[in-house]
PDB file of C-alpha atoms in Angstrom:
ATOM      1  CA  MET A   6       0.018  -0.075  -0.010  1.00 54.00           C
ATOM      2  CA  ASN A   7       1.563   3.270  -1.034  1.00 66.00           C
ATOM      3  CA  PRO A   8       1.588   6.453   1.060  1.00 69.00           C
ATOM      4  CA  ILE A   9      -1.486   7.998  -0.752  1.00 74.00           C
ATOM      5  CA  GLU A  10      -3.436   4.881  -0.324  1.00 72.00           C
ATOM      6  CA  GLN A  11      -2.606   4.682   3.354  1.00 71.00           C
ATOM      7  CA  ASN A  12      -3.604   8.323   3.930  1.00 74.00           C
ATOM      8  CA  ALA A  13      -6.834   7.681   2.204  1.00 76.00           C
ATOM      9  CA  LEU A  14      -7.653   4.750   4.242  1.00 74.00           C
ATOM     10  CA  TYR A  15      -6.852   6.656   7.410  1.00 74.00           C
ATOM     11  CA  ILE A  16      -8.977   9.435   6.484  1.00 74.00           C
ATOM     12  CA  LEU A  17     -11.905   7.144   5.294  1.00 72.00           C
ATOM     13  CA  LYS A  18     -11.616   5.573   8.857  1.00 71.00           C
ATOM     14  CA  LEU A  19     -12.156   9.123  10.425  1.00 70.00           C
ATOM     15  CA  LEU A  20     -15.064   9.683   8.100  1.00 68.00           C
ATOM     16  CA  VAL A  21     -16.775   6.607   9.203  1.00 63.00           C
ATOM     17  CA  ASP A  22     -16.008   7.360  12.980  1.00 61.00           C
ATOM     18  CA  LYS A  23     -17.200  11.087  12.741  1.00 54.00           C
ATOM     19  CA  ASP A  24     -20.624  10.534  11.015  1.00 53.00           C
ATOM     20  CA  ARG A  25     -19.346  10.810   7.451  1.00 57.00           C
ATOM     21  CA  LYS A  26     -18.559  14.369   6.969  1.00 65.00           C
ATOM     22  CA  MET A  27     -15.583  16.501   7.904  1.00 68.00           C
ATOM     23  CA  SER A  28     -13.977  19.729   6.731  1.00 71.00           C
ATOM     24  CA  THR A  29     -10.370  19.672   5.329  1.00 72.00           C
ATOM     25  CA  LYS A  30      -9.516  21.774   8.290  1.00 73.00           C
ATOM     26  CA  GLU A  31     -10.762  19.156  10.832  1.00 73.00           C
ATOM     27  CA  ILE A  32      -8.837  16.443   8.824  1.00 76.00           C
ATOM     28  CA  LYS A  33      -5.805  18.327   8.968  1.00 74.00           C
ATOM     29  CA  LYS A  34      -6.189  19.022  12.828  1.00 71.00           C
ATOM     30  CA  LEU A  35      -6.762  15.211  13.544  1.00 72.00           C
ATOM     31  CA  THR A  36      -4.207  13.703  11.391  1.00 71.00           C
ATOM     32  CA  HIS A  37      -1.512  16.525  11.176  1.00 70.00           C
ATOM     33  CA  PHE A  38      -1.130  15.738   7.125  1.00 74.00           C
ATOM     34  CA  GLU A  39       0.201  18.332   4.971  1.00 75.00           C
ATOM     35  CA  ASP A  40      -2.496  19.984   2.695  1.00 76.00           C
ATOM     36  CA  ARG A  41      -0.999  18.303  -0.240  1.00 77.00           C
ATOM     37  CA  ASP A  42      -1.279  14.764   1.268  1.00 78.00           C
ATOM     38  CA  ILE A  43      -4.930  15.570   2.232  1.00 79.00           C
ATOM     39  CA  ASN A  44      -5.810  16.704  -1.236  1.00 78.00           C
ATOM     40  CA  ASP A  45      -4.115  13.582  -2.823  1.00 79.00           C
ATOM     41  CA  ALA A  46      -5.832  11.291  -0.453  1.00 78.00           C
ATOM     42  CA  ILE A  47      -9.276  12.706  -1.123  1.00 75.00           C
ATOM     43  CA  ASP A  48      -8.776  12.859  -4.704  1.00 75.00           C
ATOM     44  CA  TYR A  49      -7.919   9.069  -4.601  1.00 75.00           C
ATOM     45  CA  LEU A  50     -11.240   8.451  -2.416  1.00 72.00           C
ATOM     46  CA  GLY A  51     -13.171  10.531  -4.885  1.00 69.00           C
ATOM     47  CA  ASN A  52     -12.015   8.819  -7.861  1.00 69.00           C
ATOM     48  CA  ARG A  53     -13.079   5.371  -6.447  1.00 64.00           C
ATOM     49  CA  GLY A  54     -16.599   6.563  -5.432  1.00 60.00           C
ATOM     50  CA  TYR A  55     -16.052   6.420  -1.560  1.00 60.00           C
ATOM     51  CA  VAL A  56     -16.588  10.162  -1.087  1.00 59.00           C
ATOM     52  CA  ASP A  57     -17.964  13.159  -2.476  1.00 55.00           C
ATOM     53  CA  VAL A  58     -15.486  15.891  -2.479  1.00 55.00           C
ATOM     54  CA  LEU A  59     -17.276  19.325  -1.341  1.00 52.00           C
ATOM     55  CA  ARG A  60     -14.923  21.561  -3.187  1.00 45.00           C
ATOM     56  CA  GLY A  61     -16.925  24.722  -2.414  1.00 42.00           C
ATOM     57  CA  LEU A  62     -17.219  23.923   1.299  1.00 42.00           C
ATOM     58  CA  GLY A  63     -13.755  22.845   1.657  1.00 48.00           C
ATOM     59  CA  GLY A  64     -14.667  19.254   3.014  1.00 53.00           C
ATOM     60  CA  VAL A  65     -15.521  15.808   2.188  1.00 56.00           C
ATOM     61  CA  ALA A  66     -18.352  13.372   2.962  1.00 59.00           C
ATOM     62  CA  ILE A  67     -18.966   9.666   2.663  1.00 50.00           C
ATOM     63  CA  VAL A  68     -22.058   9.888   0.416  1.00 42.00           C
ATOM     64  CA  ASN A  69     -23.682   8.155  -2.663  1.00 39.00           C
ATOM     65  CA  ALA A  70     -26.906   7.982  -0.542  1.00 33.00           C
ATOM     66  CA  ASN A  71     -29.991   6.691  -2.404  1.00 34.00           C
ATOM     67  CA  SER A  72     -33.454   7.883  -1.877  1.00 32.00           C
ATOM     68  CA  SER A  73     -33.915   5.696   1.126  1.00 33.00           C
ATOM     69  CA  GLY A  74     -31.046   7.286   2.889  1.00 33.00           C
ATOM     70  CA  ARG A  75     -28.888   3.980   2.859  1.00 31.00           C
ATOM     71  CA  TYR A  76     -25.203   4.409   1.804  1.00 33.00           C
ATOM     72  CA  GLN A  77     -23.823   2.382  -1.172  1.00 31.00           C
ATOM     73  CA  TYR A  78     -20.315   2.178  -2.470  1.00 30.00           C
ATOM     74  CA  HIS A  79     -18.951   1.428  -5.954  1.00 27.00           C
ATOM     75  CA  GLU A  80     -16.180  -1.073  -4.810  1.00 31.00           C
ATOM     76  CA  ILE A  81     -14.585  -2.770  -1.822  1.00 29.00           C
ATOM     77  CA  PHE A  82     -11.245  -1.503  -0.442  1.00 37.00           C
ATOM     78  CA  SER A  83      -8.648  -4.303  -0.116  1.00 37.00           C
ATOM     79  CA  ASP A  84      -5.372  -3.578   1.712  1.00 37.00           C
ATOM     80  CA  SER A  85      -1.866  -4.951   0.715  1.00 36.00           C
ATOM     81  CA  ARG A  86      -2.429  -7.884   3.211  1.00 35.00           C
ATOM     82  CA  GLY A  87      -5.751  -8.892   1.749  1.00 34.00           C
ATOM     83  CA  SER A  88      -7.926  -7.562   4.428  1.00 37.00           C
ATOM     84  CA  ILE A  89     -11.333  -6.560   3.022  1.00 36.00           C
ATOM     85  CA  ILE A  90     -12.141  -2.975   4.067  1.00 42.00           C
ATOM     86  CA  ASP A  91     -15.958  -2.186   3.911  1.00 45.00           C
ATOM     87  CA  PRO A  92     -16.295   1.592   4.457  1.00 43.00           C
ATOM     88  CA  ASP A  93     -19.951   1.070   5.545  1.00 46.00           C
ATOM     89  CA  ASN A  94     -18.745  -1.375   8.334  1.00 48.00           C
ATOM     90  CA  PRO A  95     -16.384   0.287  10.789  1.00 44.00           C
ATOM     91  CA  SER A  96     -15.683  -3.005  12.480  1.00 46.00           C
ATOM     92  CA  SER A  97     -13.785  -4.077   9.233  1.00 43.00           C
ATOM     93  CA  PHE A  98     -11.203  -1.536   9.818  1.00 42.00           C
ATOM     94  CA  GLU A  99     -10.144  -3.509  12.974  1.00 43.00           C
ATOM     95  CA  GLU A 100      -8.607  -6.240  10.890  1.00 42.00           C
ATOM     96  CA  LEU A 101      -6.318  -3.867   9.249  1.00 39.00           C
ATOM     97  CA  TYR A 102      -4.608  -2.614  12.546  1.00 38.00           C
ATOM     98  CA  GLN A 103      -4.260  -6.117  14.126  1.00 41.00           C
ATOM     99  CA  GLU A 104      -0.731  -6.806  13.165  1.00 40.00           C
ATOM    100  CA  PRO A 105       0.944  -9.428  15.280  1.00 39.00           C
ATOM    101  CA  PRO A 106       2.501  -7.849  18.443  1.00 46.00           C
ATOM    102  CA  THR A 107       6.229  -7.239  18.887  1.00 49.00           C
ATOM    103  CA  ASP A 108       8.416  -6.980  21.906  1.00 66.00           C
ATOM    104  CA  GLU A 109      10.409  -4.215  20.368  1.00 82.00           C
ATOM    105  CA  LEU A 110      10.521  -2.212  17.084  1.00 92.00           C
ATOM    106  CA  LYS A 111      14.055  -1.936  15.637  1.00 94.00           C
ATOM    107  CA  VAL A 112      14.961   0.989  13.550  1.00 96.00           C
ATOM    108  CA  PHE A 113      18.037   1.471  11.366  1.00 97.00           C
ATOM    109  CA  ILE A 114      18.798   5.231  10.469  1.00 96.00           C
ATOM    110  CA  SER A 115      20.784   5.642   7.452  1.00 95.00           C
ATOM    111  CA  TYR A 116      22.411   9.288   7.400  1.00 96.00           C
ATOM    112  CA  SER A 117      25.579  10.885   6.210  1.00 94.00           C
ATOM    113  CA  THR A 118      28.000  11.390   9.332  1.00 93.00           C
ATOM    114  CA  LYS A 119      27.718  15.227   8.232  1.00 94.00           C
ATOM    115  CA  ASP A 120      24.150  15.008   9.401  1.00 94.00           C
ATOM    116  CA  THR A 121      24.491  13.159  12.670  1.00 94.00           C
ATOM    117  CA  ASP A 122      22.915  15.846  14.623  1.00 93.00           C
ATOM    118  CA  LYS A 123      19.574  15.311  12.722  1.00 93.00           C
ATOM    119  CA  ALA A 124      19.927  11.626  13.044  1.00 94.00           C
ATOM    120  CA  ARG A 125      20.462  11.787  16.740  1.00 95.00           C
ATOM    121  CA  VAL A 126      17.208  14.111  17.086  1.00 93.00           C
ATOM    122  CA  ILE A 127      15.278  11.221  15.394  1.00 93.00           C
ATOM    123  CA  LYS A 128      16.850   8.625  17.597  1.00 94.00           C
ATOM    124  CA  ASN A 129      15.947  10.569  20.852  1.00 93.00           C
ATOM    125  CA  ASN A 130      12.507  11.142  19.870  1.00 92.00           C
ATOM    126  CA  LEU A 131      11.782   7.486  18.824  1.00 94.00           C
ATOM    127  CA  GLU A 132      13.298   6.405  22.040  1.00 92.00           C
ATOM    128  CA  ASP A 133      10.492   8.218  23.849  1.00 92.00           C
ATOM    129  CA  PHE A 134       8.308   5.315  22.399  1.00 94.00           C
ATOM    130  CA  ASP A 135      10.579   2.654  23.549  1.00 92.00           C
ATOM    131  CA  ILE A 136      11.711   1.960  20.050  1.00 94.00           C
ATOM    132  CA  TYR A 137      15.330   0.657  19.377  1.00 94.00           C
ATOM    133  CA  CYS A 138      17.478   2.706  16.999  1.00 95.00           C
ATOM    134  CA  PHE A 139      20.690   1.940  15.397  1.00 95.00           C
ATOM    135  CA  MET A 140      23.079   4.641  14.319  1.00 94.00           C
ATOM    136  CA  ALA A 141      26.218   3.256  12.824  1.00 89.00           C
ATOM    137  CA  SER A 142      28.742   5.994  13.820  1.00 84.00           C
ATOM    138  CA  GLU A 143      27.514   5.848  17.437  1.00 84.00           C
ATOM    139  CA  ASP A 144      26.508   2.189  17.951  1.00 79.00           C
ATOM    140  CA  THR A 145      29.118   0.188  16.335  1.00 75.00           C
ATOM    141  CA  GLU A 146      32.142  -0.920  18.791  1.00 70.00           C
ATOM    142  CA  ALA A 147      35.648  -0.305  17.200  1.00 59.00           C
ATOM    143  CA  SER A 148      36.466  -3.993  17.422  1.00 57.00           C
ATOM    144  CA  GLU A 149      33.301  -5.150  15.773  1.00 60.00           C
ATOM    145  CA  GLU A 150      33.157  -6.352  11.815  1.00 79.00           C
ATOM    146  CA  TRP A 151      31.356  -3.085  11.266  1.00 79.00           C
ATOM    147  CA  MET A 152      30.296  -3.974   7.630  1.00 83.00           C
ATOM    148  CA  GLU A 153      28.746  -7.245   8.974  1.00 85.00           C
ATOM    149  CA  LYS A 154      27.131  -5.339  11.852  1.00 88.00           C
ATOM    150  CA  ILE A 155      25.470  -2.699   9.588  1.00 90.00           C
ATOM    151  CA  PHE A 156      24.289  -5.588   7.283  1.00 89.00           C
ATOM    152  CA  ASP A 157      22.765  -7.407  10.195  1.00 90.00           C
ATOM    153  CA  GLU A 158      21.187  -4.292  11.710  1.00 93.00           C
ATOM    154  CA  ILE A 159      19.369  -3.503   8.385  1.00 93.00           C
ATOM    155  CA  THR A 160      18.503  -7.228   8.106  1.00 92.00           C
ATOM    156  CA  ASN A 161      16.890  -7.330  11.536  1.00 91.00           C
ATOM    157  CA  SER A 162      15.065  -4.039  11.470  1.00 94.00           C
ATOM    158  CA  ASP A 163      11.467  -3.460  11.211  1.00 94.00           C
ATOM    159  CA  ILE A 164      11.925   0.307  10.079  1.00 95.00           C
ATOM    160  CA  PHE A 165      14.480   1.771   7.851  1.00 95.00           C
ATOM    161  CA  ILE A 166      14.833   5.457   8.059  1.00 94.00           C
ATOM    162  CA  ALA A 167      16.648   7.405   5.219  1.00 92.00           C
ATOM    163  CA  LEU A 168      17.819  10.840   5.939  1.00 93.00           C
ATOM    164  CA  LEU A 169      17.943  12.306   2.308  1.00 92.00           C
ATOM    165  CA  SER A 170      20.368  15.029   1.416  1.00 91.00           C
ATOM    166  CA  TYR A 171      23.206  15.961  -0.752  1.00 92.00           C
ATOM    167  CA  ASN A 172      25.431  14.439   1.856  1.00 93.00           C
ATOM    168  CA  PHE A 173      23.448  11.163   1.811  1.00 93.00           C
ATOM    169  CA  LYS A 174      23.475  10.805  -1.999  1.00 90.00           C
ATOM    170  CA  ASN A 175      27.327  11.623  -2.044  1.00 92.00           C
ATOM    171  CA  SER A 176      28.073   9.219   0.777  1.00 92.00           C
ATOM    172  CA  ASP A 177      30.151   5.968  -0.016  1.00 90.00           C
ATOM    173  CA  TRP A 178      27.772   3.915   2.180  1.00 91.00           C
ATOM    174  CA  CYS A 179      24.309   5.525   2.489  1.00 93.00           C
ATOM    175  CA  PRO A 180      22.960   4.606  -0.897  1.00 91.00           C
ATOM    176  CA  GLN A 181      24.285   1.204  -0.530  1.00 92.00           C
ATOM    177  CA  GLU A 182      22.375   0.821   2.739  1.00 93.00           C
ATOM    178  CA  LEU A 183      19.205   2.064   1.248  1.00 91.00           C
ATOM    179  CA  GLY A 184      19.827  -0.402  -1.756  1.00 90.00           C
ATOM    180  CA  ILE A 185      19.911  -3.160   0.841  1.00 91.00           C
ATOM    181  CA  ALA A 186      16.694  -2.082   2.434  1.00 91.00           C
ATOM    182  CA  CYS A 187      15.061  -1.910  -0.929  1.00 88.00           C
ATOM    183  CA  TYR A 188      16.126  -5.239  -2.124  1.00 88.00           C
ATOM    184  CA  LEU A 189      14.989  -6.822   1.286  1.00 89.00           C
ATOM    185  CA  LYS A 190      11.479  -5.164   0.970  1.00 88.00           C
ATOM    186  CA  TYR A 191      10.689  -5.217  -2.811  1.00 83.00           C
ATOM    187  CA  TYR A 192      12.521  -8.342  -3.904  1.00 83.00           C
ATOM    188  CA  MET A 193      12.696 -10.533  -0.836  1.00 84.00           C
ATOM    189  CA  ASN A 194       9.301  -9.407   0.602  1.00 83.00           C
ATOM    190  CA  LYS A 195      10.792  -8.725   3.979  1.00 87.00           C
ATOM    191  CA  GLN A 196       8.335  -6.729   6.234  1.00 86.00           C
ATOM    192  CA  ILE A 197      10.467  -3.679   6.567  1.00 91.00           C
ATOM    193  CA  GLN A 198       9.013  -0.137   6.495  1.00 92.00           C
ATOM    194  CA  ILE A 199      11.108   2.304   4.571  1.00 91.00           C
ATOM    195  CA  VAL A 200      10.578   5.975   5.643  1.00 90.00           C
ATOM    196  CA  PRO A 201      12.487   8.649   3.784  1.00 89.00           C
ATOM    197  CA  LEU A 202      12.914  12.102   5.291  1.00 88.00           C
ATOM    198  CA  GLY A 203      14.193  15.053   3.026  1.00 87.00           C
ATOM    199  CA  LEU A 204      16.503  17.203   5.199  1.00 85.00           C
ATOM    200  CA  ASN A 205      16.489  20.137   2.748  1.00 77.00           C
ATOM    201  CA  ASN A 206      14.007  21.635   0.238  1.00 73.00           C
ATOM    202  CA  ASP A 207      15.954  20.432  -2.871  1.00 72.00           C
ATOM    203  CA  GLU A 208      16.284  17.726  -5.345  1.00 74.00           C
ATOM    204  CA  HIS A 209      18.915  15.795  -3.303  1.00 68.00           C
ATOM    205  CA  SER A 210      16.326  15.426  -0.490  1.00 63.00           C
ATOM    206  CA  ARG A 211      13.947  13.457  -2.527  1.00 75.00           C
ATOM    207  CA  PRO A 212      13.556   9.657  -2.998  1.00 71.00           C
ATOM    208  CA  PHE A 213      15.837   8.518  -5.983  1.00 70.00           C
ATOM    209  CA  GLY A 214      16.548   5.256  -7.816  1.00 66.00           C
ATOM    210  CA  PHE A 215      14.321   2.155  -6.947  1.00 62.00           C
ATOM    211  CA  LEU A 216      12.758   4.295  -4.201  1.00 64.00           C
ATOM    212  CA  SER A 217      11.475   7.074  -6.330  1.00 57.00           C
ATOM    213  CA  ILE A 218       9.038   4.934  -8.083  1.00 50.00           C
ATOM    214  CA  ARG A 219       7.515   3.373  -4.915  1.00 52.00           C
ATOM    215  CA  ILE A 220       7.532   5.888  -2.009  1.00 59.00           C
ATOM    216  CA  GLN A 221       6.887   9.528  -1.586  1.00 58.00           C
ATOM    217  CA  GLY A 222       9.273  11.421   0.654  1.00 57.00           C
ATOM    218  CA  GLN A 223       8.383  13.562   3.557  1.00 63.00           C
ATOM    219  CA  GLU A 224       9.998  16.719   5.028  1.00 66.00           C
ATOM    220  CA  TYR A 225      12.262  16.187   7.914  1.00 71.00           C
ATOM    221  CA  ASN A 226      10.251  16.597  11.061  1.00 72.00           C
ATOM    222  CA  VAL A 227       9.360  14.442  14.020  1.00 78.00           C
ATOM    223  CA  PHE A 228       5.659  14.245  13.107  1.00 85.00           C
ATOM    224  CA  ASN A 229       6.380  13.167   9.597  1.00 83.00           C
ATOM    225  CA  LEU A 230       8.353  10.288  11.112  1.00 86.00           C
ATOM    226  CA  ILE A 231       5.881   9.102  13.828  1.00 91.00           C
ATOM    227  CA  ARG A 232       2.755   9.337  11.792  1.00 90.00           C
ATOM    228  CA  PRO A 233       3.703   6.467   9.152  1.00 90.00           C
ATOM    229  CA  ILE A 234       5.258   4.336  11.937  1.00 93.00           C
ATOM    230  CA  PHE A 235       2.059   4.449  14.099  1.00 93.00           C
ATOM    231  CA  ARG A 236      -0.187   3.648  10.906  1.00 89.00           C
ATOM    232  CA  GLU A 237       2.172   0.632  10.183  1.00 89.00           C
ATOM    233  CA  HIS A 238       2.605  -0.564  13.691  1.00 91.00           C
ATOM    234  CA  THR A 239      -0.577   0.586  15.436  1.00 91.00           C
ATOM    235  CA  ASN A 240      -0.977  -2.192  18.198  1.00 89.00           C
ATOM    236  CA  TYR A 241       2.650  -1.459  19.340  1.00 91.00           C
ATOM    237  CA  MET A 242       2.421   2.321  19.073  1.00 94.00           C
ATOM    238  CA  ILE A 243      -0.885   2.741  21.004  1.00 94.00           C
ATOM    239  CA  PRO A 244       0.400   1.622  24.525  1.00 93.00           C
ATOM    240  CA  LYS A 245       3.884   3.176  23.788  1.00 94.00           C
ATOM    241  CA  SER A 246       2.241   6.480  22.945  1.00 95.00           C
ATOM    242  CA  ILE A 247       0.227   6.528  26.132  1.00 95.00           C
ATOM    243  CA  ASP A 248       3.536   5.782  28.023  1.00 94.00           C
ATOM    244  CA  ALA A 249       5.237   8.714  26.032  1.00 94.00           C
ATOM    245  CA  LEU A 250       2.499  11.183  27.223  1.00 94.00           C
ATOM    246  CA  GLY A 251       4.107  10.728  30.947  1.00 92.00           C
ATOM    247  CA  LYS A 252       7.410  12.133  29.647  1.00 90.00           C
ATOM    248  CA  ILE A 253       7.209  14.262  26.589  1.00 88.00           C
ATOM    249  CA  TYR A 254       7.678  17.752  26.879  1.00 88.00           C
ATOM    250  CA  GLY A 255       6.137  20.236  24.306  1.00 91.00           C
ATOM    251  CA  TYR A 256       2.572  21.181  23.871  1.00 92.00           C
ATOM    252  CA  ARG A 257       2.634  20.528  20.255  1.00 92.00           C
ATOM    253  CA  LYS A 258       3.926  16.953  20.766  1.00 93.00           C
ATOM    254  CA  THR A 259       1.233  16.041  23.412  1.00 95.00           C
ATOM    255  CA  GLU A 260      -1.385  17.458  20.996  1.00 95.00           C
ATOM    256  CA  PHE A 261       0.011  15.287  18.137  1.00 94.00           C
ATOM    257  CA  ILE A 262       0.105  12.064  20.182  1.00 95.00           C
ATOM    258  CA  MET A 263      -3.510  12.652  21.542  1.00 96.00           C
ATOM    259  CA  GLY A 264      -4.561  13.212  17.887  1.00 94.00           C
ATOM    260  CA  LEU A 265      -2.900   9.941  16.880  1.00 94.00           C
ATOM    261  CA  LEU A 266      -4.920   8.161  19.787  1.00 95.00           C
ATOM    262  CA  GLU A 267      -8.000   9.952  19.029  1.00 94.00           C
ATOM    263  CA  PRO A 268      -9.546   7.343  16.614  1.00 93.00           C
ATOM    264  CA  TYR A 269      -8.865   4.425  19.247  1.00 93.00           C
ATOM    265  CA  TYR A 270     -10.267   5.871  22.342  1.00 94.00           C
ATOM    266  CA  ASP A 271     -13.269   3.559  22.316  1.00 91.00           C
ATOM    267  CA  LYS A 272     -10.772   0.588  21.781  1.00 89.00           C
ATOM    268  CA  LEU A 273      -8.631   1.123  24.910  1.00 90.00           C
ATOM    269  CA  THR A 274      -8.444  -1.382  27.734  1.00 89.00           C
ATOM    270  CA  ALA A 275      -9.186  -0.176  31.173  1.00 89.00           C
ATOM    271  CA  GLY A 276      -5.478  -0.274  31.923  1.00 89.00           C
ATOM    272  CA  ASP A 277      -4.640   1.767  29.132  1.00 92.00           C
ATOM    273  CA  VAL A 278      -7.300   4.340  29.946  1.00 93.00           C
ATOM    274  CA  ASN A 279      -6.327   4.884  33.359  1.00 93.00           C
ATOM    275  CA  LYS A 280      -2.450   4.989  32.514  1.00 93.00           C
ATOM    276  CA  LEU A 281      -3.302   7.718  30.104  1.00 95.00           C
ATOM    277  CA  VAL A 282      -5.385   9.531  32.862  1.00 95.00           C
ATOM    278  CA  LEU A 283      -2.522   9.313  35.262  1.00 93.00           C
ATOM    279  CA  ASN A 284      -0.021  10.713  32.657  1.00 94.00           C
ATOM    280  CA  ALA A 285      -2.161  13.433  31.884  1.00 94.00           C
ATOM    281  CA  ILE A 286      -2.595  14.294  35.522  1.00 93.00           C
ATOM    282  CA  ASN A 287       1.197  14.075  36.110  1.00 92.00           C
ATOM    283  CA  ASN A 288       2.398  16.066  33.084  1.00 93.00           C
ATOM    284  CA  ASP A 289       1.067  19.619  32.609  1.00 92.00           C
ATOM    285  CA  GLN A 290       2.296  19.396  28.977  1.00 93.00           C
ATOM    286  CA  VAL A 291      -0.821  17.192  28.317  1.00 94.00           C
ATOM    287  CA  TYR A 292      -3.576  18.766  30.420  1.00 91.00           C
ATOM    288  CA  ASP A 293      -2.581  22.175  29.695  1.00 91.00           C
ATOM    289  CA  ALA A 294      -2.039  21.951  25.967  1.00 92.00           C
ATOM    290  CA  GLY A 295      -4.784  23.802  24.150  1.00 91.00           C
ATOM    291  CA  ASP A 296      -6.260  21.147  21.774  1.00 94.00           C
ATOM    292  CA  CYS A 297      -5.893  18.385  24.539  1.00 94.00           C
ATOM    293  CA  LYS A 298      -7.605  20.710  27.041  1.00 93.00           C
ATOM    294  CA  ASP A 299     -10.439  21.802  24.783  1.00 93.00           C
ATOM    295  CA  GLU A 300     -11.041  18.811  22.622  1.00 94.00           C
ATOM    296  CA  TYR A 301      -8.921  15.638  23.055  1.00 95.00           C
ATOM    297  CA  ILE A 302      -9.151  14.928  26.759  1.00 95.00           C
ATOM    298  CA  PRO A 303     -12.885  16.021  27.169  1.00 95.00           C
ATOM    299  CA  LYS A 304     -13.938  13.591  24.338  1.00 95.00           C
ATOM    300  CA  PHE A 305     -11.425  10.844  25.889  1.00 96.00           C
ATOM    301  CA  ILE A 306     -13.334  11.290  29.153  1.00 96.00           C
ATOM    302  CA  ASP A 307     -16.946  11.236  27.641  1.00 95.00           C
ATOM    303  CA  ILE A 308     -16.025   7.903  25.982  1.00 94.00           C
ATOM    304  CA  ASN A 309     -14.183   6.279  28.720  1.00 94.00           C
ATOM    305  CA  LYS A 310     -15.804   7.606  31.884  1.00 91.00           C
ATOM    306  CA  ASP A 311     -16.960   4.347  33.115  1.00 91.00           C
ATOM    307  CA  LYS A 312     -13.412   2.870  32.980  1.00 92.00           C
ATOM    308  CA  ILE A 313     -11.668   5.633  34.735  1.00 93.00           C
ATOM    309  CA  GLU A 314     -10.934   5.406  38.588  1.00 90.00           C
ATOM    310  CA  PRO A 315     -13.269   7.984  40.056  1.00 91.00           C
ATOM    311  CA  GLY A 316     -10.696   9.986  42.191  1.00 92.00           C
ATOM    312  CA  ASN A 317      -8.435  10.450  39.084  1.00 92.00           C
ATOM    313  CA  LEU A 318     -11.422  11.370  36.979  1.00 93.00           C
ATOM    314  CA  LYS A 319     -12.217  14.221  39.483  1.00 93.00           C
ATOM    315  CA  LYS A 320      -8.454  15.423  39.650  1.00 93.00           C
ATOM    316  CA  LEU A 321      -8.180  15.339  35.815  1.00 94.00           C
ATOM    317  CA  GLN A 322     -11.479  17.303  35.381  1.00 93.00           C
ATOM    318  CA  ARG A 323     -10.415  19.902  38.118  1.00 93.00           C
ATOM    319  CA  LEU A 324      -7.045  20.340  36.125  1.00 93.00           C
ATOM    320  CA  LEU A 325      -9.166  20.815  32.871  1.00 91.00           C
ATOM    321  CA  ASP A 326     -11.376  23.530  34.621  1.00 89.00           C
ATOM    322  CA  GLU A 327      -8.484  25.518  35.697  1.00 82.00           C
ATOM    323  CA  ASP A 328      -7.569  28.809  33.782  1.00 64.00           C
TER     324      ASP A 328
END
């Protein structure tokens, strides 16, 4: 499934969850997608008859209603793993996100040593989600057979992140690392997710070679990194995102994480619900963030109030009521 299809499916799920109509502004707020990605996904859905694009109103709706008010669809959405996605049946989306659980996600970060600082930012942010990250220049012992170590790390990784730049393309090693990952994914059918991030707004920061015909690149930032990982490894990322809310600093980051979790509020276990509540109480970056305070947490409470321990529910509501 390519990035446009992934984004389209994610937006389609939001539309089903949100009574079939949303403005593009609402979609952007919930997904943090770029405008171009939203428009591409909406066009994809519109061309296949899932939605009517409300151009004049700046929104999209799942429609094709007949005179009796029943919704009809032109085709069935099938994902790359063969799961059948019926847009009129929200429960059918659950299969898509039920990948086998894993003890630890492993990431290989491919980067030029001239871009080490940016690679380290990626590593630090992923470690907030208990994701193991390998950086060759920092995680290889002097005594190790380093070429064999790099090959083993790529082969055993779940996610390959390429920090594309002029330095990357002109490195002796980075294009070869990317070539190994592409070979494993596209010719050996290994379940490895490739995430290219462009460090600069130039031709050197876009996917090239085999990758250019298969994957769209994204601008280098933490949100463009976490979003596709969350979509691909949802079962792993939901509890790790809840844990991260207890330690992450920054209003925008906590709003982003709550936005990722929002479609799954009604699927959380009682344990997950109460852990999220405690993390929100103990981290003012959660309960005091604008979108969390005004939208995400009130909705979360409304959906899960029967699961929340009463004393903690009162504490959280009191914090939300403070100016």
